[in-house]
PDB file of C-alpha atoms and ligand atoms in Angstrom:
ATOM      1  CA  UNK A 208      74.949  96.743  88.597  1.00 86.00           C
ATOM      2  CA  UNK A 209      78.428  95.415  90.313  1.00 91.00           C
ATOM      3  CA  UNK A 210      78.201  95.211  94.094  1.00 93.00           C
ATOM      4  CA  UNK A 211      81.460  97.160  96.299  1.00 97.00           C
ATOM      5  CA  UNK A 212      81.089  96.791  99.822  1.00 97.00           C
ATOM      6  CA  UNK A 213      83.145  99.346 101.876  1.00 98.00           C
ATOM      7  CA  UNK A 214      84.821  97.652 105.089  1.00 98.00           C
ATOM      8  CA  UNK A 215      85.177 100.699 107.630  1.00 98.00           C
ATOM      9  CA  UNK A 216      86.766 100.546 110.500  1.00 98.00           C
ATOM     10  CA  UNK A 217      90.228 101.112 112.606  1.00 98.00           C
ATOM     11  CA  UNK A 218      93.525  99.584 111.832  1.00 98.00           C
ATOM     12  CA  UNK A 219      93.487  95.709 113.686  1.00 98.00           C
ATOM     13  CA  UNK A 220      89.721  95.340 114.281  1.00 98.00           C
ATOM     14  CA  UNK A 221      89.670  92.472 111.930  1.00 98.00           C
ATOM     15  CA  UNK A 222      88.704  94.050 108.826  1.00 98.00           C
ATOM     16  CA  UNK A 223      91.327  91.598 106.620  1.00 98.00           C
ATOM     17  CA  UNK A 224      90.194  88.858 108.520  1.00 97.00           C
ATOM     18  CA  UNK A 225      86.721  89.546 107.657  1.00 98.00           C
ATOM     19  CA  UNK A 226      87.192  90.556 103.946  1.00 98.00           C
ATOM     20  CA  UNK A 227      88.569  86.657 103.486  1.00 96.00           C
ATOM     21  CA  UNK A 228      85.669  85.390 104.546  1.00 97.00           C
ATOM     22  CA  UNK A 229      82.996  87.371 103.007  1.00 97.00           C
ATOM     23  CA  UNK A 230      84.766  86.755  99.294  1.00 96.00           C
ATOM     24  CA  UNK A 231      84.615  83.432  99.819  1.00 95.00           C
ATOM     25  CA  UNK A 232      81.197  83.248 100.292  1.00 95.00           C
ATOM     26  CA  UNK A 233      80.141  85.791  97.849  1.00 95.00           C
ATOM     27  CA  UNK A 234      82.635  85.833  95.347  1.00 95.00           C
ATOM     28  CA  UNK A 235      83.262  88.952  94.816  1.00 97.00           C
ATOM     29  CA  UNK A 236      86.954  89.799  94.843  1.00 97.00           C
ATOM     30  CA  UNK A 237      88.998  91.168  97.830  1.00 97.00           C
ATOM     31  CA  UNK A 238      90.697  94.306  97.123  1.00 98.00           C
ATOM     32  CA  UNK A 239      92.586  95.128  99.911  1.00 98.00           C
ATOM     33  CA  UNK A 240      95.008  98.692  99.455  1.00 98.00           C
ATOM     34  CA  UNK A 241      97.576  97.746 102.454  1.00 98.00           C
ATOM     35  CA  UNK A 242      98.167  94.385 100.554  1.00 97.00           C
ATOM     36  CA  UNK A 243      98.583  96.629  97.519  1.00 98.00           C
ATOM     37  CA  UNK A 244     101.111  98.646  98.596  1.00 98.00           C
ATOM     38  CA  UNK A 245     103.068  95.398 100.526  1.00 97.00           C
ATOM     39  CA  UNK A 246     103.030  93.902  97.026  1.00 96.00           C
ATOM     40  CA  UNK A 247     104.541  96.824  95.493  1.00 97.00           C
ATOM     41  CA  UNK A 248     107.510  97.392  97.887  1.00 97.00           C
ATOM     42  CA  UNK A 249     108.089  94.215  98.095  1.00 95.00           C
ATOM     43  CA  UNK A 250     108.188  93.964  94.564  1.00 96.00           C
ATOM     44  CA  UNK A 251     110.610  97.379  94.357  1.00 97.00           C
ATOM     45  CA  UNK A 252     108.593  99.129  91.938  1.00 98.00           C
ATOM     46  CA  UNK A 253     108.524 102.913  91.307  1.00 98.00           C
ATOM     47  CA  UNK A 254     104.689 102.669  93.736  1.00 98.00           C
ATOM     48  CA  UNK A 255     106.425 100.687  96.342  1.00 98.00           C
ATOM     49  CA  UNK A 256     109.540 103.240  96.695  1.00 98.00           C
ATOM     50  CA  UNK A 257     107.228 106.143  96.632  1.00 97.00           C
ATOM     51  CA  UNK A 258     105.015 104.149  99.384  1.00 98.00           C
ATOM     52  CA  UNK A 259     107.025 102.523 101.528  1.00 97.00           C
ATOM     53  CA  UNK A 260     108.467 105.974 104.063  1.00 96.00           C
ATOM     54  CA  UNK A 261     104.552 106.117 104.830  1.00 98.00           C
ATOM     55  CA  UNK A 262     103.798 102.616 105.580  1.00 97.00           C
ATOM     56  CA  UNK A 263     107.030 102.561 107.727  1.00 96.00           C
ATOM     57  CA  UNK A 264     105.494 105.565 109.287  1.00 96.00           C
ATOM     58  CA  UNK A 265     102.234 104.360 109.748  1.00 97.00           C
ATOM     59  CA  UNK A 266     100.784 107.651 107.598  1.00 98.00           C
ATOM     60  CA  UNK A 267      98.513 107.385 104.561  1.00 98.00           C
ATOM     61  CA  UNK A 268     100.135 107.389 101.625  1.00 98.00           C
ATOM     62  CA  UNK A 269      99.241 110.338  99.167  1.00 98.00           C
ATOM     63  CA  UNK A 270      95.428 110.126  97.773  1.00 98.00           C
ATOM     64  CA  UNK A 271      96.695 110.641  94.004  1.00 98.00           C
ATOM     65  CA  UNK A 272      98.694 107.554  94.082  1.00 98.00           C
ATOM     66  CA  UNK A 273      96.168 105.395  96.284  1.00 98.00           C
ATOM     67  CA  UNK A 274      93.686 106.481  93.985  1.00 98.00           C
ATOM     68  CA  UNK A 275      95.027 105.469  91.158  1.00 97.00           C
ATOM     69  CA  UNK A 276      96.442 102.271  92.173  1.00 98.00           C
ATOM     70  CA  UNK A 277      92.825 101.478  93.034  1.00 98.00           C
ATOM     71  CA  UNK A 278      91.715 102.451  89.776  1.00 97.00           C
ATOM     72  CA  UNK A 279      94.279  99.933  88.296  1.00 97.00           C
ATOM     73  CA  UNK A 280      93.217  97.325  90.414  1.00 97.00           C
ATOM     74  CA  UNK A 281      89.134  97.675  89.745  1.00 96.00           C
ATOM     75  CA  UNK A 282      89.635  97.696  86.410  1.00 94.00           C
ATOM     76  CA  UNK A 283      90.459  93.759  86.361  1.00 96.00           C
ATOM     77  CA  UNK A 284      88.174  91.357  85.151  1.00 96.00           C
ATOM     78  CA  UNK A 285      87.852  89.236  88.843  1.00 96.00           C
ATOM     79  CA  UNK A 286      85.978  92.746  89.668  1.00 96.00           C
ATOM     80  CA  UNK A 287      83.630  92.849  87.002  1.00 94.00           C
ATOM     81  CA  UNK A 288      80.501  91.790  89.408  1.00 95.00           C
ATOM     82  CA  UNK A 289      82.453  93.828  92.288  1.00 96.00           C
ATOM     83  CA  UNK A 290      84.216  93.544  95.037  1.00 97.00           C
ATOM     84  CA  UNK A 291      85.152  93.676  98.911  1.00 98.00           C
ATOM     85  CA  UNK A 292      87.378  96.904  99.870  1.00 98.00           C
ATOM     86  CA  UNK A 293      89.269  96.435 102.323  1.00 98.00           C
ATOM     87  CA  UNK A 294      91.473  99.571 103.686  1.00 98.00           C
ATOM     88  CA  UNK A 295      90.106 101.730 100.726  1.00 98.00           C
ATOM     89  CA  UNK A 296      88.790 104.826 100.894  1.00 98.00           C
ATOM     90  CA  UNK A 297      90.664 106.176 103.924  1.00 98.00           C
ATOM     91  CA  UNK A 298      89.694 109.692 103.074  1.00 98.00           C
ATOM     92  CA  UNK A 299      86.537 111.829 101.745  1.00 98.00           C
ATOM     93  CA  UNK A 300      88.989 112.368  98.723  1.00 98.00           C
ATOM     94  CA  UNK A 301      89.352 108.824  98.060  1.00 98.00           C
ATOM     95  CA  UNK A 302      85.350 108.399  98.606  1.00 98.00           C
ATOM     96  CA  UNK A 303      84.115 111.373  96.356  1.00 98.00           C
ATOM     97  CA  UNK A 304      87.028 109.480  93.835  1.00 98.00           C
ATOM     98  CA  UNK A 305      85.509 106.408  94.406  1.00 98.00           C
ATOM     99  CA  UNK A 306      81.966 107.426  93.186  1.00 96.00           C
ATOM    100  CA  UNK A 307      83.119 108.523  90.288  1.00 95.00           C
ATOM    101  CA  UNK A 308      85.102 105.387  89.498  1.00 95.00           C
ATOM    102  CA  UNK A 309      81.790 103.466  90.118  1.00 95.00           C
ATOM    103  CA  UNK A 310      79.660 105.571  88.348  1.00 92.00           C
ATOM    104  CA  UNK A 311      82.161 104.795  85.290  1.00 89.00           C
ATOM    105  CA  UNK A 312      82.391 101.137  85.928  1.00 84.00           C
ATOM    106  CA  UNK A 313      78.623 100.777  86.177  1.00 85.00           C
ATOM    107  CA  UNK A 314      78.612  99.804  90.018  1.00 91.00           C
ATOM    108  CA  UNK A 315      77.986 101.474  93.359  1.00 94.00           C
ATOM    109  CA  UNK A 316      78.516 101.468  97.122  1.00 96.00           C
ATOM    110  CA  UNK A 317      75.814  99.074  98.275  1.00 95.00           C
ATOM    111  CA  UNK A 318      76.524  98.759 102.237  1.00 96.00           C
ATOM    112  CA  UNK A 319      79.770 100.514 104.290  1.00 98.00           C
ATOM    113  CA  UNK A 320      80.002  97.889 107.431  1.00 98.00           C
ATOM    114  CA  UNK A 321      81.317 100.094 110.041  1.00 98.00           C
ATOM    115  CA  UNK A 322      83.676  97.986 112.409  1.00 98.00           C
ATOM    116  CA  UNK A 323      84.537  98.877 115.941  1.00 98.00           C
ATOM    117  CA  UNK A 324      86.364  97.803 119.144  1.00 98.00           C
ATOM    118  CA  UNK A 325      87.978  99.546 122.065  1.00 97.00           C
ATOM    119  CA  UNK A 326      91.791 101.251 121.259  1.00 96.00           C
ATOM    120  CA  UNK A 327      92.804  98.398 123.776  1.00 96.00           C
ATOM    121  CA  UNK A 328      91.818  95.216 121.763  1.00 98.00           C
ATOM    122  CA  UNK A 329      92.864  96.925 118.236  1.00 97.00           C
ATOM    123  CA  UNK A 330      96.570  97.542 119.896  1.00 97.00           C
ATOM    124  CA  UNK A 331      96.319  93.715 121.199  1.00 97.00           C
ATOM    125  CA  UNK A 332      95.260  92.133 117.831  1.00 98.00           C
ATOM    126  CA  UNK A 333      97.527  94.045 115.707  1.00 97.00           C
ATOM    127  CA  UNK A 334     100.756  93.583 117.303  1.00 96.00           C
ATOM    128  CA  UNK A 335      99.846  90.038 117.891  1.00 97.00           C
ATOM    129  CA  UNK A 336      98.949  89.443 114.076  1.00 97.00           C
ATOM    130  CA  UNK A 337     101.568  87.262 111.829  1.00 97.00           C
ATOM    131  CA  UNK A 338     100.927  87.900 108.170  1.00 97.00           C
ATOM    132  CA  UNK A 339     101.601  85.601 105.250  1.00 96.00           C
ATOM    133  CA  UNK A 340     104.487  86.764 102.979  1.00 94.00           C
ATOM    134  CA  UNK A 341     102.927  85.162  99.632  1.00 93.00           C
ATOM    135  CA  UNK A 342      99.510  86.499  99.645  1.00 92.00           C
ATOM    136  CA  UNK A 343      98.997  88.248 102.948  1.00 94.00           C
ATOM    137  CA  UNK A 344      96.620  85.789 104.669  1.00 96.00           C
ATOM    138  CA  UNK A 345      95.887  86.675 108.397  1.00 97.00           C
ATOM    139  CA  UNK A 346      96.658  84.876 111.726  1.00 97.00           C
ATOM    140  CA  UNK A 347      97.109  86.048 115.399  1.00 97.00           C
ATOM    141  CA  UNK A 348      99.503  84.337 117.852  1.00 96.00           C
ATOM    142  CA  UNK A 349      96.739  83.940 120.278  1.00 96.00           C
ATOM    143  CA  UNK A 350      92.954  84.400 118.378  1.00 96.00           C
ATOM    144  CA  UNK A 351      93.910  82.451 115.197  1.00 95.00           C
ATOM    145  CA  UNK A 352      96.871  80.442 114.788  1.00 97.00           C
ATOM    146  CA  UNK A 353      98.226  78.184 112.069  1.00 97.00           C
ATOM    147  CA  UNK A 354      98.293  74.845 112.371  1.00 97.00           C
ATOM    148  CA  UNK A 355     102.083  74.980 112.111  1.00 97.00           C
ATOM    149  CA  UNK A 356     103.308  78.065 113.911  1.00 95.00           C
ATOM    150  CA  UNK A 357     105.264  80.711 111.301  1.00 96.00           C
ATOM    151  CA  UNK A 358     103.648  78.333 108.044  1.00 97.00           C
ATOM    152  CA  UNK A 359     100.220  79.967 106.337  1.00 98.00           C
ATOM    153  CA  UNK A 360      97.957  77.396 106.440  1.00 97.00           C
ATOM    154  CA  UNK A 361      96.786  78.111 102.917  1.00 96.00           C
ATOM    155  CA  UNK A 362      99.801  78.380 100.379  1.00 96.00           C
ATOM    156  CA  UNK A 363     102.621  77.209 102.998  1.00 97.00           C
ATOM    157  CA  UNK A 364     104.509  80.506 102.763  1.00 97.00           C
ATOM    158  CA  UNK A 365     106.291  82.201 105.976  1.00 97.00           C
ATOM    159  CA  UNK A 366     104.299  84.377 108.533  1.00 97.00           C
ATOM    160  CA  UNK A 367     106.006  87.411 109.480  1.00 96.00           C
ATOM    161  CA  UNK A 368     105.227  90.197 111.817  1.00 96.00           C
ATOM    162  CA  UNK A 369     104.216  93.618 110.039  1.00 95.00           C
ATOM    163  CA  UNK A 370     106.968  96.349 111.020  1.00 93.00           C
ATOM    164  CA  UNK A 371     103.585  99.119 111.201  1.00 96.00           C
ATOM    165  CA  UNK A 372     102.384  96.262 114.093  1.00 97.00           C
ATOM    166  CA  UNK A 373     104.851  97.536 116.691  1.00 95.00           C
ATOM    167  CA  UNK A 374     103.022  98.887 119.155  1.00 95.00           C
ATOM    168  CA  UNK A 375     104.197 102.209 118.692  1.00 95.00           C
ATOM    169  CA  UNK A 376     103.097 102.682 114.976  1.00 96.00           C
ATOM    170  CA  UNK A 377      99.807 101.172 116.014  1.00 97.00           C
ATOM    171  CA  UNK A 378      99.144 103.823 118.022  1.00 97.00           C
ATOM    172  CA  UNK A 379     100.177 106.044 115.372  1.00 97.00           C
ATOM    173  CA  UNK A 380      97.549 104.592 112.739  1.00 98.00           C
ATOM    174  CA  UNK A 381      94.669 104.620 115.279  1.00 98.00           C
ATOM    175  CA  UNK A 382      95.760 108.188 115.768  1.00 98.00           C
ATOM    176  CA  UNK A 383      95.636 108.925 111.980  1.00 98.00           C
ATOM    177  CA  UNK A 384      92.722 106.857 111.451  1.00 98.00           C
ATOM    178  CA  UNK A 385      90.773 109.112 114.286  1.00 98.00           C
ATOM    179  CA  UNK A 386      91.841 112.117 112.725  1.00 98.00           C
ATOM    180  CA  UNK A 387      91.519 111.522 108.800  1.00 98.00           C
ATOM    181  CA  UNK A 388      89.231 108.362 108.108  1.00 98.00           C
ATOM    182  CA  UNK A 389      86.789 109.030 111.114  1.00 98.00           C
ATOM    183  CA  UNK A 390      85.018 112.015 108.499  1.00 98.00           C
ATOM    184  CA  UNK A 391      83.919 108.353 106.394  1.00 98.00           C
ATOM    185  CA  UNK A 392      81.683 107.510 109.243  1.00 98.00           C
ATOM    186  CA  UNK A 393      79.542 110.253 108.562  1.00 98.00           C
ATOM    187  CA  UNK A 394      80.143 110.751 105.103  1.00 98.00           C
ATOM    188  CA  UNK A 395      78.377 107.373 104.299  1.00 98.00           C
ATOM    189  CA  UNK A 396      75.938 107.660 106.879  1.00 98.00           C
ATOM    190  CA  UNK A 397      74.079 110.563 105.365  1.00 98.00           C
ATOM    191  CA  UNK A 398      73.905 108.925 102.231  1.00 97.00           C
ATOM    192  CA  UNK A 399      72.138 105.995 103.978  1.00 96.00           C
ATOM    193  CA  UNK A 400      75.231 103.275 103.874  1.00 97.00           C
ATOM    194  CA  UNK A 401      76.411 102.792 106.892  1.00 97.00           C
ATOM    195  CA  UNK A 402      75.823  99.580 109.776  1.00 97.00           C
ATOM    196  CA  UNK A 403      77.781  99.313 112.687  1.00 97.00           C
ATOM    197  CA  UNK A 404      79.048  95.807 113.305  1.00 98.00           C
ATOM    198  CA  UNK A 405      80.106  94.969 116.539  1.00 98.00           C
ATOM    199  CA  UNK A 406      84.110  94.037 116.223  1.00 98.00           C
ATOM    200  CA  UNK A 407      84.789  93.126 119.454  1.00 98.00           C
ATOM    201  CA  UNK A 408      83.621  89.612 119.502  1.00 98.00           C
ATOM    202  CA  UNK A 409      84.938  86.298 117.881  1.00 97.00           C
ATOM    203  CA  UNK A 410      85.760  86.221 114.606  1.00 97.00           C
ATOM    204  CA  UNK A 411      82.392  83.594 114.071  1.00 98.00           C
ATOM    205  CA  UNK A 412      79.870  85.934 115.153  1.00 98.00           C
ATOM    206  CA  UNK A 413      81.481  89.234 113.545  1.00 98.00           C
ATOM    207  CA  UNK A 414      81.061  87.351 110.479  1.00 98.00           C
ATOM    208  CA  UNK A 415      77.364  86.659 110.902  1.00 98.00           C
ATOM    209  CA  UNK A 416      76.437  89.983 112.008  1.00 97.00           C
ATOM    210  CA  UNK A 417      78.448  91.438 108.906  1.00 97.00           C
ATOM    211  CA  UNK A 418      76.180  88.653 106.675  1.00 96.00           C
ATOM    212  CA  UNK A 419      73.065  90.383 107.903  1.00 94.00           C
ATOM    213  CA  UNK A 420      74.337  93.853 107.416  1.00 92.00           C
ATOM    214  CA  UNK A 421      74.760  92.843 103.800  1.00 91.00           C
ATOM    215  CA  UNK A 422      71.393  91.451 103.594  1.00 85.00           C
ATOM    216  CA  UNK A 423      69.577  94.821 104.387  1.00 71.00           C
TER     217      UNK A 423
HETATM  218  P1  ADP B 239      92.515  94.969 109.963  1.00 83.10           P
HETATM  219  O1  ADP B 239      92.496  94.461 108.544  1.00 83.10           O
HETATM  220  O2  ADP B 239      91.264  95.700 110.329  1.00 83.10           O
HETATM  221  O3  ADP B 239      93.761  95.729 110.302  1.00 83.10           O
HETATM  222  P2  ADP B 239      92.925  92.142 110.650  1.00 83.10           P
HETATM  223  O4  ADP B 239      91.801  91.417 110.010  1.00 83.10           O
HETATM  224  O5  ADP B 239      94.263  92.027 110.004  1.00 83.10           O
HETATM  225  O6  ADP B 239      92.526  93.699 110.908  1.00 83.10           O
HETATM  226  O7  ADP B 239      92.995  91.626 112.156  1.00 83.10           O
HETATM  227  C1  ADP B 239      93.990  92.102 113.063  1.00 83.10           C
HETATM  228  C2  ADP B 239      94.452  90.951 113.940  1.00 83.10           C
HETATM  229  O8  ADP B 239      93.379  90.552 114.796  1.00 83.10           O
HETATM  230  C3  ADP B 239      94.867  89.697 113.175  1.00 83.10           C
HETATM  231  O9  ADP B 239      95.950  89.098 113.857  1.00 83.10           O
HETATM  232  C4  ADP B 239      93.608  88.800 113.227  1.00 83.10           C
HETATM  233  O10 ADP B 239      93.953  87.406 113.201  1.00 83.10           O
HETATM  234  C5  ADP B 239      93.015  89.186 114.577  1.00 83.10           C
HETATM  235  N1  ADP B 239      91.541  89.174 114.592  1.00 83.10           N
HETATM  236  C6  ADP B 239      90.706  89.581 113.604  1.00 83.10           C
HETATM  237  N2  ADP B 239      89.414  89.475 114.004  1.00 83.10           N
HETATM  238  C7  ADP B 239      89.462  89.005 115.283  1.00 83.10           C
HETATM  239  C8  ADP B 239      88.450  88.678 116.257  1.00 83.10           C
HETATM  240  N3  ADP B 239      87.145  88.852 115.979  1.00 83.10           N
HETATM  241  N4  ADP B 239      88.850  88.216 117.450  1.00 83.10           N
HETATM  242  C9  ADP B 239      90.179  88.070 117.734  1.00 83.10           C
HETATM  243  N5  ADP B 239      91.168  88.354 116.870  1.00 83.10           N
HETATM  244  C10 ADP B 239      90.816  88.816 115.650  1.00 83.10           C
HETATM  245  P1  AMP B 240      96.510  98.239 106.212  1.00 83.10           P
HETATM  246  O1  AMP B 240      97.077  97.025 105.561  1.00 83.10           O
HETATM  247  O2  AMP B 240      95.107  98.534 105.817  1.00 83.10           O
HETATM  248  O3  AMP B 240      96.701  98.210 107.721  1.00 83.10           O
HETATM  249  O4  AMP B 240      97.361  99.476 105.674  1.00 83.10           O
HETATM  250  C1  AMP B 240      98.746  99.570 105.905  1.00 83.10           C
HETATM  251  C2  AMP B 240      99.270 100.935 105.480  1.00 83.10           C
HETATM  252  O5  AMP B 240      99.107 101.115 104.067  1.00 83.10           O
HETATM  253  C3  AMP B 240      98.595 102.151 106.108  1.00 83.10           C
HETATM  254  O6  AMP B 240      99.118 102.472 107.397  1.00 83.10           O
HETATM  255  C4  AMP B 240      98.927 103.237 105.060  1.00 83.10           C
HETATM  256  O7  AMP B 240     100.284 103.654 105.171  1.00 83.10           O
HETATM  257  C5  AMP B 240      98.801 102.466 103.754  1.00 83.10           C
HETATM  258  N1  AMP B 240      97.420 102.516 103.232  1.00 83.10           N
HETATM  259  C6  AMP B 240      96.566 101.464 103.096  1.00 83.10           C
HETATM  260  N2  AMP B 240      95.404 101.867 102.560  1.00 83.10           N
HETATM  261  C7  AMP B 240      95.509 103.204 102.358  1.00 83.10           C
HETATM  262  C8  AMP B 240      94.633 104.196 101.851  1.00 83.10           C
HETATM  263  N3  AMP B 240      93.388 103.904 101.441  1.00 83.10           N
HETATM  264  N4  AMP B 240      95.088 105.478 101.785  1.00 83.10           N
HETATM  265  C9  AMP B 240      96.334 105.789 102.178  1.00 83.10           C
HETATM  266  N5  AMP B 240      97.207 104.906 102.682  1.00 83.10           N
HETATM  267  C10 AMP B 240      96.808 103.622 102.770  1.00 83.10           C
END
C-alpha cells in the first residue's frame, strides 16, 4: 500500500523546508501544490492564468482545479510508492477528494504532521525566505542561506523573493489558513492521523521530531 504523508501546518512554518528533507531520506516524492501552481504561471499555461489573481492575492485557488492538478500530478510514476504533500489538502473538500484518489490509487493517509509556531515567527520566516526560480528550493536570508547569496546552492539558478511573502499577503494567508485549513486539524485528528510537531525550533530538530512522528 503507497505511503502519503500530509504536511499540515501555516503558511512559513517550514513545511517546504521540511518536505526536502524527509524525500530525501525516504524517497518518496515531494508533491508540493504552491510549487505547482508557480510552475504553471510561470510557464503561462491555461492553470497558471486561471491561478495566478489568487496566488497574487494570497487566497486559495478554486478546489476543482487544485484537485485536479493534484490528481495529474499523483498519477506519475515517481509516486507509485507515495509521496510527501506539501500545501495539499488546504480544505475538507480537497481531503474527502483526496481519500478517494487514494482509495483508487491503492494508498492512504498514513500520518498528518501538524506543524506550528507563533503568527510572529511565520511572518519573520516568510518574508525573509528567497526561493529558487528553477525548482523552488528554500533558503532564508537569516536561518538558511546559500553559500553564494541570490545562487541556489543545488542547481545554481537565481533566488528570488515570493511576491505572496510581503508582509502584507502573509498576513493575509495566515488569515485564510485560520479560517479555511484550520477545519484539517480536526478532520484528521478524529480519524486518528494527526501529531503535532513543534515548528518553532531549528530546522535540525524539527526534522527529528517529524522522523519520529513518522515512525508511530
Ligand atoms: P512553508 O512551506 O510552510 O511555507 P518554508 O519551508 O518555505 O515554509 O519555510 C519558510 C521560511 O522559513 C524559509 O525561508 C525557510 O528557509 C525558513 N525556515 C524553515 N524552517 C525553519 C526553521 N526551523 N527555523 C528557521 N527558519 C526556518
Ligand atoms: P504555498 O507555496 O504552499 O505557500 O502556496 C502558495 C499559494 O498557492 C497559496 O497562497 C494559494 O494561493 C495557492 N495554493 C497552494 N496550495 C493550495 C491548495 N491546496 N488549495 C488552494 N490553493 C493553494
Amino acid at each position: 500500500m503507497a505511503t502519503f504523508i500530509v504536511l499540515l501546518g501555516p503558511p512559513g512554518v517550514g513545511k517546504g523546508t521540511q518536505a526536502e528533507i524527509l524525500a530525501d531520506t525516504t524517497k518518496l516524492a515531494h508533491v508540493s501544490s504552491g510549487d505547482l501552481f508557480r510552475e504553471n504561471i510561470k510557464n503561462q499555461t491555461e492553470l497558471g492564468k486561471l491561478a495566478k489573481s489568487y496566488l497574487d492575492k494570497g487566497d486559495l485557488v478554486p478546489d476543482d482545479l487544485t484537485i485536479s492538478m493534484i490528481r495529474d500530478r499523483l498519477n506519475r510514476p515517481d509516486c507509485e510508492a507515495g509521496a510527501i504533500l506539501d500545501g495539499f489538502p488546504r480544505t475538507p473538500a480537497q481531503a474527502d477528494a483526496l481519500e478517494m484518489m487514494l482509495a483508487e490509487f491503492k494508498g492512504q493517509v498514513d500520518v498528518v504532521p501538524y506543524i506550528t509556531a507563533a503568527e510572529s515567527i511565520l511572518v519573520v520566516r516568510a518574508s525573509g525566505r528567497w526561493t529558487c526560480r528553477a525548482q523552488g528550493h528554500i533558503y532564508h536570508q537569516k536561518f538558511n542561506q546559500p553559500k553564494q547569496a541570490g545562487i541556489c546552492d543545488i542547481d545554481g539558478s537565481e533566488l528570488y523573493q515570493r511576491e505572496d511573502d510581503k508582509v502584507e499577503t502573509v498576513t493575509k494567508r495566515i488569515r485564510v489558513y485560520l479560517e479555511q485549513t484550520m477545519p484539517l486539524v480536526e478532520y484528521y485528528r478524529q480519524r486518528d492521523k494527526l501529531v503535532e510537531v513543534n515548528g518553532a525550533q531549528a530546522v535540525e530538530q524539527v526534522t527529528k521530531d517529524l522522523l519520529s512522528a513518522l515512525k508511530k
